[in-house]
XYZ file of N, CA and C in Angstrom:
807
model
N -11.066 -20.376 22.797
C -11.046 -19.827 21.770
C -9.152 -19.573 21.860
N -8.948 -19.630 23.096
C -7.853 -18.832 23.086
C -6.694 -19.614 22.456
N -6.830 -21.244 22.718
C -6.350 -22.476 22.472
C -6.885 -22.736 20.494
N -8.263 -22.547 20.510
C -7.829 -22.300 18.873
C -6.646 -21.471 18.311
N -6.935 -20.062 19.152
C -6.357 -18.786 17.993
C -4.393 -19.672 18.533
N -3.940 -19.895 19.324
C -2.885 -20.517 19.387
C -2.280 -21.731 18.420
N -3.274 -22.464 18.524
C -3.326 -23.800 17.314
C -2.822 -23.063 16.171
N -3.746 -21.853 15.247
C -3.806 -21.927 14.553
C -2.591 -21.009 13.745
N -2.283 -20.122 15.116
C -0.833 -19.402 14.557
C 0.265 -19.900 14.785
N 0.477 -20.999 15.907
C 1.585 -21.665 15.742
C 1.725 -22.673 14.136
N 0.579 -23.154 13.745
C 0.286 -23.325 12.573
C 0.894 -23.013 11.662
N 0.357 -21.372 11.015
C 1.081 -20.292 10.402
C 2.744 -20.357 10.545
N 2.898 -20.495 11.404
C 4.471 -20.526 11.916
C 5.012 -21.252 11.121
N 4.807 -22.936 11.368
C 5.094 -23.882 10.834
C 5.284 -23.999 9.202
N 3.785 -23.405 8.589
C 3.820 -23.330 7.038
C 4.776 -22.713 6.826
N 4.579 -21.076 7.164
C 6.146 -20.080 6.820
C 7.448 -20.746 6.590
N 7.907 -21.490 7.834
C 9.436 -22.231 7.702
C 9.210 -23.566 6.911
N 7.883 -24.020 6.289
C 8.697 -25.218 5.768
C 8.267 -24.925 4.068
N 8.007 -23.734 3.668
C 7.563 -23.494 2.493
C 8.416 -22.414 1.774
N 8.307 -22.408 0.168
C 9.158 -21.269 -0.189
C 8.440 -19.685 -0.234
N 9.425 -18.988 -1.092
C 8.841 -17.403 -0.345
C 7.362 -17.605 -1.683
N 7.305 -16.049 -0.734
C 6.004 -15.969 -1.246
C 5.998 -15.708 -2.553
N 5.162 -15.417 -3.574
C 5.037 -14.575 -4.827
C 5.556 -15.640 -5.996
N 5.579 -17.163 -5.302
C 5.692 -17.899 -6.270
C 4.485 -18.445 -7.279
N 4.488 -18.103 -8.582
C 3.318 -18.411 -9.183
C 3.387 -19.971 -9.533
N 2.032 -20.957 -9.379
C 1.741 -21.505 -9.564
C 0.593 -21.900 -10.333
N 0.558 -22.679 -11.485
C -0.893 -23.003 -12.170
C -1.840 -23.190 -10.772
N -2.962 -22.820 -11.648
C -4.152 -22.798 -11.317
C -4.798 -23.902 -10.749
N -4.792 -25.280 -11.627
C -5.174 -26.260 -11.406
C -4.221 -27.360 -10.554
N -3.782 -26.770 -9.828
C -2.811 -27.751 -8.378
C -3.678 -26.657 -7.613
N -3.102 -27.635 -6.274
C -3.376 -27.584 -4.811
C -2.147 -26.061 -4.337
N -2.765 -25.037 -3.776
C -1.738 -23.886 -3.765
C -1.702 -23.562 -2.732
N -0.074 -23.746 -1.855
C -0.466 -23.552 -0.407
C 0.512 -21.471 -0.713
N -0.604 -21.165 0.395
C -0.814 -19.733 -0.158
C -0.207 -19.100 1.515
N -0.310 -19.625 2.370
C 0.391 -18.572 3.084
C -0.308 -19.328 4.173
N -0.984 -19.801 4.429
C -1.658 -20.222 6.011
C -2.118 -21.686 5.924
N -2.239 -22.381 7.434
C -2.132 -23.452 7.205
C -3.028 -23.977 6.062
N -4.432 -23.805 5.804
C -5.147 -24.327 5.304
C -4.375 -24.012 3.928
N -4.234 -25.242 2.781
C -4.341 -24.682 1.555
C -5.535 -24.680 0.209
N -5.002 -23.768 -0.545
C -5.894 -23.664 -1.275
C -6.140 -24.084 -2.348
N -7.323 -25.173 -2.828
C -7.327 -25.853 -4.268
C -8.000 -25.228 -5.242
N -7.488 -24.743 -6.299
C -8.215 -23.843 -7.305
C -8.722 -24.822 -7.945
N -10.320 -24.745 -8.969
C -11.045 -25.624 -9.574
C -11.178 -24.777 -10.880
N -11.207 -25.256 -12.071
C -11.220 -25.209 -13.203
C -12.780 -25.655 -14.188
N -12.986 -25.056 -15.401
C -13.385 -26.071 -16.087
C -12.561 -26.645 -17.054
N -11.497 -26.079 -17.327
C -9.927 -26.828 -18.037
C -9.841 -27.916 -16.857
N -9.664 -28.003 -15.769
C -9.657 -28.831 -14.840
C -11.030 -30.418 -15.048
N -11.568 -29.869 -15.240
C -12.751 -30.916 -15.198
C -12.491 -31.906 -16.523
N -11.924 -31.241 -17.478
C -11.876 -32.702 -18.769
C -11.130 -33.192 -18.524
N -10.214 -33.661 -17.198
C -9.316 -34.610 -16.961
C -9.677 -35.353 -16.400
N -11.162 -34.971 -15.433
C -11.550 -35.918 -14.724
C -11.990 -37.167 -15.408
N -12.337 -38.271 -14.529
C -13.321 -39.602 -14.556
C -14.236 -39.890 -15.743
N -14.943 -40.501 -16.758
C -16.110 -40.534 -16.839
C -17.416 -40.596 -16.000
N -16.738 -40.541 -14.216
C -18.149 -40.567 -13.515
C -18.117 -39.426 -13.042
N -17.567 -38.376 -13.509
C -17.529 -37.272 -13.488
C -18.708 -35.771 -13.857
N -18.817 -36.904 -14.972
C -20.282 -36.366 -15.496
C -21.622 -36.304 -14.921
N -21.738 -37.557 -14.429
C -22.788 -37.873 -13.483
C -23.224 -36.630 -12.647
N -21.996 -36.868 -11.823
C -21.619 -35.801 -10.826
C -22.372 -34.379 -10.729
N -21.339 -34.409 -11.816
C -22.251 -32.615 -12.944
C -23.407 -32.331 -12.999
N -23.745 -33.407 -13.105
C -25.148 -33.650 -13.722
C -26.439 -33.294 -12.493
N -25.495 -34.227 -11.011
C -26.072 -33.939 -9.791
C -25.855 -32.510 -9.417
N -24.314 -31.931 -9.844
C -24.955 -30.647 -8.881
C -25.492 -29.946 -9.741
N -26.048 -30.074 -10.902
C -26.402 -28.909 -11.508
C -28.049 -29.279 -11.177
N -28.621 -30.246 -10.934
C -30.130 -30.492 -10.468
C -30.091 -29.860 -9.227
N -29.286 -30.241 -7.966
C -29.251 -29.415 -6.545
C -29.052 -27.798 -6.992
N -28.447 -26.899 -8.064
C -28.957 -26.026 -7.820
C -29.897 -25.197 -8.482
N -30.806 -26.445 -8.675
C -32.378 -25.707 -8.760
C -33.158 -25.889 -7.630
N -32.514 -26.057 -6.134
C -32.752 -25.987 -5.128
C -31.868 -24.944 -3.768
N -31.686 -24.077 -4.600
C -30.782 -23.126 -3.980
C -31.760 -21.570 -4.674
N -31.105 -20.948 -3.398
C -31.532 -19.297 -3.184
C -30.981 -18.370 -3.382
N -30.587 -17.717 -4.144
C -29.485 -16.798 -4.267
C -30.285 -15.444 -3.911
N -29.402 -14.715 -3.223
C -30.462 -13.105 -2.661
C -29.567 -12.146 -2.232
N -29.664 -11.143 -2.492
C -28.830 -9.907 -2.050
C -29.415 -9.115 -0.657
N -28.498 -8.551 -0.197
C -29.042 -8.113 0.870
C -27.796 -6.968 1.215
N -28.098 -5.926 2.094
C -27.455 -4.786 2.531
C -26.435 -4.982 3.900
N -25.694 -4.446 3.893
C -24.687 -4.268 5.298
C -25.597 -4.224 6.270
N -25.573 -4.391 7.464
C -26.408 -3.872 9.040
C -27.621 -4.497 8.628
N -28.333 -5.015 7.668
C -29.795 -5.835 7.885
C -30.024 -6.984 7.614
N -30.685 -7.163 8.488
C -31.188 -8.109 9.158
C -31.889 -9.709 8.443
N -31.661 -10.836 7.498
C -31.828 -11.107 6.704
C -32.250 -12.567 7.807
N -33.590 -12.839 6.993
C -33.811 -14.572 6.834
C -33.127 -15.539 5.872
N -32.848 -16.798 6.480
C -32.294 -17.619 5.956
C -33.391 -18.756 6.277
N -34.142 -19.809 4.855
C -35.072 -20.455 5.023
C -34.172 -21.228 5.244
N -34.898 -22.619 6.093
C -34.583 -23.738 6.215
C -34.726 -24.977 5.497
N -35.490 -26.362 5.657
C -35.765 -27.114 4.783
C -34.357 -27.319 4.067
N -33.267 -27.655 5.039
C -32.192 -27.941 4.312
C -31.951 -27.481 2.520
N -32.210 -26.222 2.621
C -32.560 -25.612 0.951
C -31.248 -24.725 1.001
N -30.026 -24.180 0.428
C -29.068 -24.115 -0.222
C -29.284 -22.562 0.389
N -29.041 -21.389 0.726
C -29.108 -20.152 0.156
C -27.883 -19.125 0.438
N -27.884 -18.090 -0.442
C -26.197 -17.595 -0.915
C -26.415 -16.726 -0.700
N -26.554 -15.585 0.283
C -26.752 -14.458 0.495
C -25.298 -12.896 -0.040
N -25.759 -12.135 -1.033
C -24.726 -11.496 -1.254
C -24.738 -10.175 -1.675
N -23.546 -9.716 -0.794
C -23.563 -8.186 -0.102
C -23.256 -6.853 -1.535
N -23.529 -5.747 -1.045
C -22.365 -5.389 -2.184
C -21.473 -5.259 -2.945
N -21.396 -4.566 -3.997
C -19.649 -4.677 -4.135
C -18.892 -3.710 -3.361
N -17.633 -4.559 -3.018
C -16.815 -3.371 -2.365
C -15.404 -2.952 -3.751
N -14.611 -2.435 -3.216
C -12.972 -1.620 -3.980
C -13.109 -2.588 -5.098
N -12.367 -4.294 -4.996
C -12.083 -5.086 -5.235
C -13.067 -6.681 -5.726
N -14.131 -6.370 -4.572
C -15.290 -7.864 -4.554
C -16.171 -7.379 -3.702
N -16.738 -8.451 -3.749
C -17.752 -8.976 -2.738
C -17.654 -9.994 -2.257
N -18.507 -9.767 -0.776
C -18.756 -10.903 0.238
C -19.822 -11.086 0.211
N -19.901 -12.696 0.367
C -21.157 -13.469 0.434
C -20.923 -14.568 1.449
N -22.191 -15.090 2.122
C -22.329 -16.140 3.030
C -23.119 -17.464 2.266
N -22.625 -18.615 2.513
C -23.591 -19.275 1.965
C -24.002 -20.089 3.116
N -25.024 -20.707 2.984
C -25.894 -21.326 4.411
C -27.106 -22.441 4.154
N -26.809 -23.230 4.620
C -27.402 -24.392 4.604
C -28.028 -24.954 5.724
N -29.375 -25.548 6.352
C -30.433 -26.562 7.382
C -31.374 -26.453 7.812
N -31.538 -27.541 8.071
C -32.470 -27.425 8.255
C -34.003 -26.961 9.046
N -33.387 -26.309 10.203
C -33.870 -25.282 10.892
C -33.717 -23.112 10.161
N -34.102 -22.669 10.101
C -34.040 -21.299 9.722
C -32.638 -20.515 10.752
N -32.691 -19.765 10.142
C -32.020 -19.276 10.949
C -32.132 -16.902 10.496
N -31.598 -16.008 11.583
C -31.216 -15.009 10.908
C -30.082 -14.434 10.649
N -29.663 -13.588 9.426
C -27.839 -13.534 9.140
C -27.976 -11.848 8.893
N -27.025 -11.513 9.936
C -26.900 -9.930 9.658
C -25.114 -9.883 9.589
N -24.973 -8.822 8.720
C -23.415 -8.805 8.414
C -23.561 -7.143 8.574
N -22.166 -6.829 9.218
C -21.664 -5.086 9.410
C -20.132 -5.588 8.825
N -20.187 -3.958 8.439
C -18.641 -3.760 8.208
C -18.057 -3.018 9.379
N -16.749 -3.534 8.878
C -16.127 -2.786 10.784
C -14.624 -2.215 9.322
N -15.047 -0.973 10.033
C -14.059 0.059 8.806
C -12.976 0.900 9.527
N -12.720 -0.310 10.466
C -11.625 -0.022 11.131
C -10.721 -1.206 11.704
N -10.426 -2.148 10.333
C -10.117 -3.506 11.415
C -8.595 -3.371 11.631
N -8.265 -4.772 12.294
C -6.987 -4.948 12.781
C -5.731 -5.195 11.025
N -4.793 -4.589 11.435
C -3.717 -4.984 9.924
C -3.242 -6.396 9.508
N -3.008 -6.145 8.439
C -3.115 -7.765 7.919
C -1.595 -8.589 8.260
N -1.898 -9.776 7.804
C -0.712 -10.534 8.494
C 0.466 -10.032 8.437
N 1.683 -10.240 8.709
C 2.470 -9.844 7.801
C 2.870 -10.383 6.218
N 3.162 -9.679 5.221
C 3.889 -9.868 3.820
C 2.438 -9.773 3.011
N 1.506 -9.906 3.568
C -0.075 -9.633 3.246
C -0.739 -8.317 2.900
N -1.233 -7.797 2.109
C -2.347 -6.537 2.049
C -4.157 -7.027 1.743
N -4.909 -5.975 2.447
C -5.961 -6.672 2.608
C -6.640 -6.305 0.970
N -7.921 -6.834 0.596
C -8.020 -6.730 -0.708
C -9.717 -5.531 -0.241
N -9.961 -5.438 0.785
C -10.896 -4.344 0.609
C -10.255 -3.402 2.408
N -10.938 -2.250 2.622
C -10.384 -1.078 3.404
C -11.178 -1.892 4.726
N -12.687 -2.706 4.252
C -13.123 -3.220 5.428
C -13.037 -4.693 6.113
N -13.407 -5.028 7.177
C -13.590 -6.714 7.335
C -15.179 -6.426 7.780
N -15.518 -8.166 8.074
C -17.212 -8.202 7.592
C -17.208 -9.391 9.036
N -18.315 -8.564 9.768
C -18.560 -9.225 11.267
C -19.312 -9.788 10.860
N -19.984 -11.592 11.002
C -21.362 -12.207 10.774
C -21.894 -12.340 11.944
N -23.353 -12.292 12.213
C -23.635 -12.422 13.252
C -25.039 -13.463 12.561
N -25.449 -14.640 13.851
C -25.983 -15.515 12.960
C -27.417 -15.636 14.023
N -28.597 -15.595 14.023
C -29.520 -15.936 15.404
C -29.978 -16.973 15.460
N -29.806 -17.774 16.290
C -30.334 -19.227 16.350
C -28.961 -19.794 16.440
N -27.587 -19.619 16.211
C -26.559 -20.393 16.476
C -25.909 -20.765 15.314
N -24.898 -20.881 15.263
C -24.585 -21.147 13.837
C -23.388 -22.949 14.456
N -23.563 -24.072 15.148
C -23.227 -25.033 15.813
C -24.288 -25.711 14.774
N -23.476 -26.803 14.220
C -24.097 -28.059 13.699
C -24.753 -27.832 12.511
N -24.894 -26.792 11.804
C -25.492 -26.408 10.333
C -25.150 -27.704 9.381
N -26.037 -27.634 8.291
C -26.241 -28.708 7.036
C -24.313 -28.229 6.421
N -24.369 -26.537 6.310
C -23.503 -25.968 5.453
C -23.348 -24.551 6.008
N -22.105 -23.937 5.995
C -21.864 -22.559 6.197
C -20.037 -22.466 5.270
N -20.372 -21.580 4.949
C -18.988 -20.660 3.974
C -18.942 -19.163 4.213
N -17.754 -18.686 3.970
C -17.473 -17.407 4.391
C -16.799 -17.102 2.480
N -17.546 -16.307 1.608
C -17.135 -16.388 0.236
C -16.711 -14.864 -0.148
N -15.608 -14.683 -1.016
C -15.405 -13.352 -1.763
C -15.311 -13.937 -3.373
N -15.869 -12.725 -3.928
C -15.883 -13.098 -5.342
C -15.686 -12.003 -5.857
N -14.063 -11.806 -6.947
C -13.330 -10.630 -7.289
C -14.703 -9.778 -7.795
N -14.710 -8.732 -8.475
C -15.345 -7.966 -9.062
C -15.527 -8.319 -10.300
N -15.956 -8.327 -11.400
C -15.613 -8.368 -12.735
C -14.913 -7.559 -13.293
N -14.656 -6.392 -13.172
C -13.855 -5.594 -13.941
C -12.622 -5.595 -13.574
N -12.534 -6.577 -12.153
C -11.257 -6.276 -11.524
C -10.109 -7.406 -12.905
N -8.786 -7.018 -12.550
C -7.590 -7.779 -13.220
C -6.720 -8.463 -12.098
N -6.423 -8.359 -10.670
C -6.660 -9.419 -9.279
C -6.139 -10.056 -9.777
N -5.000 -11.306 -9.276
C -4.799 -12.600 -9.502
C -5.198 -13.033 -7.742
N -6.646 -13.166 -7.270
C -6.389 -13.665 -5.729
C -6.585 -15.415 -5.783
N -6.028 -16.276 -6.795
C -5.941 -17.172 -6.686
C -4.995 -18.052 -5.330
N -3.898 -17.093 -4.910
C -3.468 -17.105 -3.637
C -3.922 -16.415 -2.445
N -4.802 -16.359 -2.527
C -5.660 -15.234 -1.671
C -5.636 -15.978 0.047
N -6.482 -15.288 0.923
C -6.758 -16.126 1.797
C -7.804 -15.547 2.813
N -8.825 -16.626 3.114
C -10.122 -15.815 4.129
C -9.503 -15.988 5.814
N -9.312 -14.762 6.568
C -8.789 -15.023 7.905
C -9.956 -14.743 8.570
N -9.865 -15.017 9.803
C -10.740 -14.624 11.178
C -10.687 -13.875 11.753
N -10.607 -13.007 12.177
C -10.191 -12.616 13.860
C -9.978 -13.222 14.688
N -8.725 -13.113 15.704
C -8.481 -13.885 16.411
C -8.848 -12.648 18.074
N -9.138 -12.364 18.675
C -9.332 -11.485 19.370
C -8.445 -11.131 21.010
N -8.152 -12.937 21.251
C -6.903 -12.678 22.175
C -5.446 -12.377 21.527
N -5.508 -12.819 20.179
C -4.041 -12.686 19.698
C -3.868 -11.289 19.237
N -5.324 -10.191 18.953
C -5.055 -9.108 18.058
C -4.892 -9.117 16.965
N -5.353 -10.254 16.276
C -4.732 -10.219 15.084
C -5.601 -10.922 13.922
N -5.964 -10.894 12.566
C -6.074 -12.090 11.574
C -5.445 -13.722 11.241
N -5.769 -14.271 11.402
C -5.245 -15.728 11.529
C -5.953 -16.728 10.571
N -5.080 -17.421 9.806
C -5.495 -18.321 8.204
C -5.713 -20.054 9.422
N -6.060 -20.673 8.285
C -6.351 -21.687 8.238
C -7.472 -22.342 8.732
N -8.227 -21.652 8.877
C -9.545 -21.580 9.406
C -10.325 -22.025 8.880
N -10.963 -23.813 8.868
C -11.537 -24.060 7.597
C -11.348 -24.736 6.102
N -11.960 -25.100 5.430
C -10.743 -25.371 4.350
C -11.512 -24.453 3.383
N -10.344 -23.568 2.507
C -10.115 -23.067 1.832
C -10.184 -23.500 -0.141
N -11.058 -23.078 -0.751
C -10.935 -23.186 -2.031
C -11.202 -22.024 -2.903
N -9.783 -21.940 -4.169
C -9.993 -20.724 -5.406
C -10.800 -21.436 -6.641
N -12.102 -21.179 -6.611
C -12.969 -21.589 -8.157
C -12.477 -20.537 -8.899
N -11.728 -21.166 -9.641
C -10.754 -19.776 -11.114
C -12.316 -20.288 -11.809
N -13.409 -20.337 -12.251
C -14.297 -20.098 -13.134
C -15.115 -19.204 -12.529
N -15.108 -18.814 -11.326
C -16.212 -17.588 -10.739
C -15.286 -16.313 -10.548
N -13.904 -16.518 -10.083
C -13.427 -16.298 -9.705
C -13.276 -16.005 -8.221
N -13.330 -16.631 -7.118
C -13.828 -16.906 -5.815
C -13.236 -17.601 -5.397
N -12.719 -17.174 -3.983
C -12.508 -17.636 -2.977
C -14.077 -17.696 -1.930
N -13.676 -19.738 -1.491
C -14.666 -19.828 -0.389
C -13.933 -20.871 0.318
N -14.262 -20.690 1.898
C -14.030 -21.393 2.526
C -15.200 -21.657 3.754
N -15.180 -23.082 3.776
C -16.054 -24.254 4.204
C -15.059 -24.056 5.867
N -16.393 -23.446 6.911
C -15.914 -23.572 8.331
C -17.242 -24.292 9.507
N -17.292 -24.665 10.357
C -17.498 -24.681 11.228
C -18.694 -24.121 12.212
N -17.753 -22.599 11.680
C -19.009 -21.430 12.601
C -18.388 -20.218 11.765
N -19.531 -20.180 11.247
C -19.587 -18.620 10.533
C -19.544 -17.269 11.405
N -19.756 -17.707 12.296
C -20.052 -16.198 13.748
C -18.547 -15.581 13.679
N -18.223 -14.348 13.667
C -17.024 -13.919 13.863
C -16.942 -12.670 12.532
N -15.419 -12.255 12.775
C -14.924 -11.200 11.613
C -14.104 -11.533 10.797
N -14.711 -11.433 10.073
C -13.669 -11.956 8.258
C -13.150 -11.001 7.891
N -12.176 -11.424 7.084
C -11.328 -10.577 5.778
C -10.634 -11.348 4.391
N -10.217 -10.533 4.132
C -9.838 -11.409 2.964
C -8.389 -10.670 2.503
N -7.351 -11.621 2.567
C -5.915 -11.021 2.334
C -5.191 -11.320 0.891
N -4.247 -10.748 -0.093
C -3.231 -11.612 -0.919
C -1.924 -11.192 -0.586
N -0.993 -12.576 -0.909
C 0.466 -11.731 -0.583
C 0.336 -10.470 -1.365
N 1.580 -9.744 -0.770
C 1.669 -7.827 -1.098
C 2.466 -8.525 -2.937
N 2.806 -9.312 -3.133
C 3.083 -9.582 -4.383
C 2.366 -9.747 -5.441
N 1.224 -10.174 -4.794
C 0.014 -10.633 -5.835
C -1.204 -9.085 -6.003
N -1.062 -8.483 -4.816
C -1.728 -7.511 -4.454
C -1.279 -6.667 -4.864
N -0.738 -5.804 -5.311
C 0.318 -4.969 -6.271
C -0.732 -3.851 -6.629
N -1.846 -4.455 -7.263
C -2.660 -4.003 -7.224
C -3.953 -3.263 -6.902
N -3.924 -3.790 -5.980
C -5.348 -3.779 -5.007
C -5.639 -2.494 -4.646
N -4.829 -1.580 -4.954
C -5.428 -0.523 -4.561
C -6.143 0.060 -3.345
N -6.948 0.846 -3.572
C -7.394 1.429 -2.136
C -8.043 0.195 -1.332
N -8.138 -0.975 -1.177
C -8.957 -1.944 -0.848
C -7.069 -2.311 0.365
N -5.924 -2.153 -0.272
C -4.876 -2.030 0.492
C -4.626 -0.751 0.861
N -4.487 0.171 0.582
C -4.100 1.371 0.876
C -5.060 1.906 2.026
N -6.377 1.932 1.835
C -7.122 2.241 2.911
C -7.409 1.296 4.434
N -7.017 0.373 4.330
C -7.050 -0.542 5.603
C -5.680 0.038 6.428
N -5.944 -0.404 7.772
C -4.712 -0.484 8.386
C -3.906 -0.790 8.472
N -3.876 -2.286 7.744
C -2.175 -2.777 7.467
C -1.304 -1.844 6.716
N -1.469 -1.223 6.229
C -0.456 -0.055 5.221
C 0.289 0.736 6.164
N 1.069 0.226 6.740
C 2.171 0.230 7.321
C 3.769 0.571 7.139
N 4.525 1.254 8.044
C 5.957 0.528 6.998
C 6.128 -0.727 7.901
N 5.709 -1.380 8.736
C 6.478 -2.188 9.486
C 5.471 -3.623 8.394
N 4.390 -3.389 7.895
C 3.866 -4.005 7.063
C 4.700 -4.302 6.007
N 4.995 -3.429 5.219
C 5.819 -3.004 4.398
C 6.926 -3.787 4.430
N 7.755 -3.867 5.293
C 9.288 -4.382 5.881
C 8.700 -5.626 6.106
N 7.975 -6.249 6.667
C 7.642 -7.636 6.605
C 7.392 -8.174 4.977
N 6.682 -7.303 4.307
C 6.385 -8.061 2.986
C 8.089 -8.405 1.770
N 9.011 -7.214 2.363
C 9.885 -7.767 1.863
C 11.074 -8.632 2.701
N 10.734 -8.390 3.529
C 11.702 -9.747 4.453
C 11.186 -11.144 4.108
N 9.859 -11.394 3.773
C 9.544 -12.523 3.187
C 9.864 -13.081 2.233
N 9.318 -11.680 1.225
C 10.274 -12.022 0.082
C 11.812 -12.960 -0.307
N 12.463 -11.498 0.413
C 13.789 -12.249 0.786
C 14.045 -13.181 0.400
N 13.365 -14.775 1.400
C 13.514 -15.700 1.935
C 15.264 -15.832 2.360
N 15.958 -14.828 2.216
C 17.081 -14.730 2.732
C 17.295 -14.818 4.500
N 18.657 -15.808 4.779
C 18.809 -15.622 6.517
C 17.913 -16.445 7.040
N 17.817 -15.804 8.309
C 17.148 -15.970 9.419
C 15.359 -15.805 8.654
N 14.885 -16.633 8.682
C 12.994 -17.122 8.358
C 12.553 -16.625 9.123
N 12.405 -16.526 10.597
C 11.795 -15.759 11.737
C 12.893 -14.552 12.556
N 13.380 -14.081 11.683
C 14.146 -12.588 11.613
C 12.679 -11.566 11.725
N 13.769 -10.418 12.016
C 12.538 -8.977 12.396
C 11.971 -8.769 10.488
N 11.009 -8.256 10.619
C 10.424 -8.375 9.307
C 9.704 -9.115 8.558
N 9.834 -10.285 9.092
C 9.508 -11.651 8.638
C 8.156 -12.079 9.156
N 6.916 -12.086 8.175
C 6.099 -13.097 8.343
C 6.118 -14.174 9.284
N 7.008 -14.474 10.101
C 7.221 -15.782 11.196
C 7.421 -15.248 11.848
N 8.460 -14.155 11.982
C 8.218 -13.353 13.257
C 7.192 -12.597 13.838
N 6.503 -11.753 13.068
C 5.198 -11.350 13.854
C 3.986 -12.532 14.454
N 4.131 -13.312 13.943
C 3.202 -15.173 13.861
C 3.962 -15.524 14.854
N 4.812 -15.125 15.696
C 5.676 -15.933 16.729
C 5.846 -15.023 18.160
N 5.389 -13.318 17.324
C 5.417 -12.348 18.336
C 3.704 -12.409 18.965
N 2.694 -13.136 17.682
C 1.534 -12.881 18.230
C 1.400 -13.944 18.663
N 1.611 -14.991 19.014
C 1.701 -16.418 20.004
C 2.443 -16.058 21.018
N 2.918 -15.322 21.426
C 3.901 -15.089 22.346
C 3.234 -14.163 23.225
N 1.912 -13.625 22.535
C 0.803 -11.916 23.179
C 0.206 -13.184 24.108
N -0.718 -14.182 22.673
C -1.506 -14.979 23.101
C -1.492 -15.804 24.314
N -0.376 -16.029 24.480
C 0.056 -17.191 25.776
C 0.798 -16.554 27.235
N 0.829 -15.141 27.043
C 1.291 -14.635 27.682
C 2.582 -14.620 27.873
N 3.353 -14.527 26.811
C 5.461 -14.948 26.914
C 5.170 -13.783 26.721
N 6.796 -13.494 26.958
C 7.240 -12.125 26.914
C 8.065 -11.760 25.399
N 8.249 -10.963 24.746
C 9.115 -10.844 23.905
C 10.255 -11.958 23.172
N 10.707 -12.100 22.011
C 11.323 -12.968 21.668
C 12.761 -11.928 21.166
């Protein structure tokens, strides 16, 4: 786990150094580098009109596949049965400040899912704000290795006007004491206003963030989180400015480097 966190943090540093400042608006039908190692692929119905003729058959197959899907509601802290038989099961949790948490599961053998809220999560990565004042702790009885499918999703509330297309779903790294990006394959589904992260292991603590420029109206979701600190605000300004040393004080790069140094046991830079 320590090595994995080190790699993710190092990748984030390289990503920050190689990309333009945060807050650049790009079309939703393009691939968006949104602050982490994993790119967000935005999909929409409009994009589908430019696809090849073979896409129609694929969509028909997808609709047929949806007939074998189960969608269920659950409460935080409740143990929920996930049936096997390789039937896809989507488990939705009560809406939060800006959106709702969802877990997607598919496997031949059944599992038992429990998701709890951490009401005192760690601060957001520098330059980002949390969409919710909580993080989500996922436990899976029976283990999460070698499942057919497992995803961590966040769906924007229908009445929200926030833009989450550049959002990130992050896992908490205990060794670095911070949330890190780059775990799995992240997509933004424009039709559903949904961030969906395909992972190899859903077990862990998860939170959802957007760049400070995109999350200006996040409201209580950002204000109530531990990340609303003077250091965090300064970091956002440093990243947005993009001038001078890209790893200077108050920048995302510096915050990531500091976390990486703590993780590997080095001193302060």
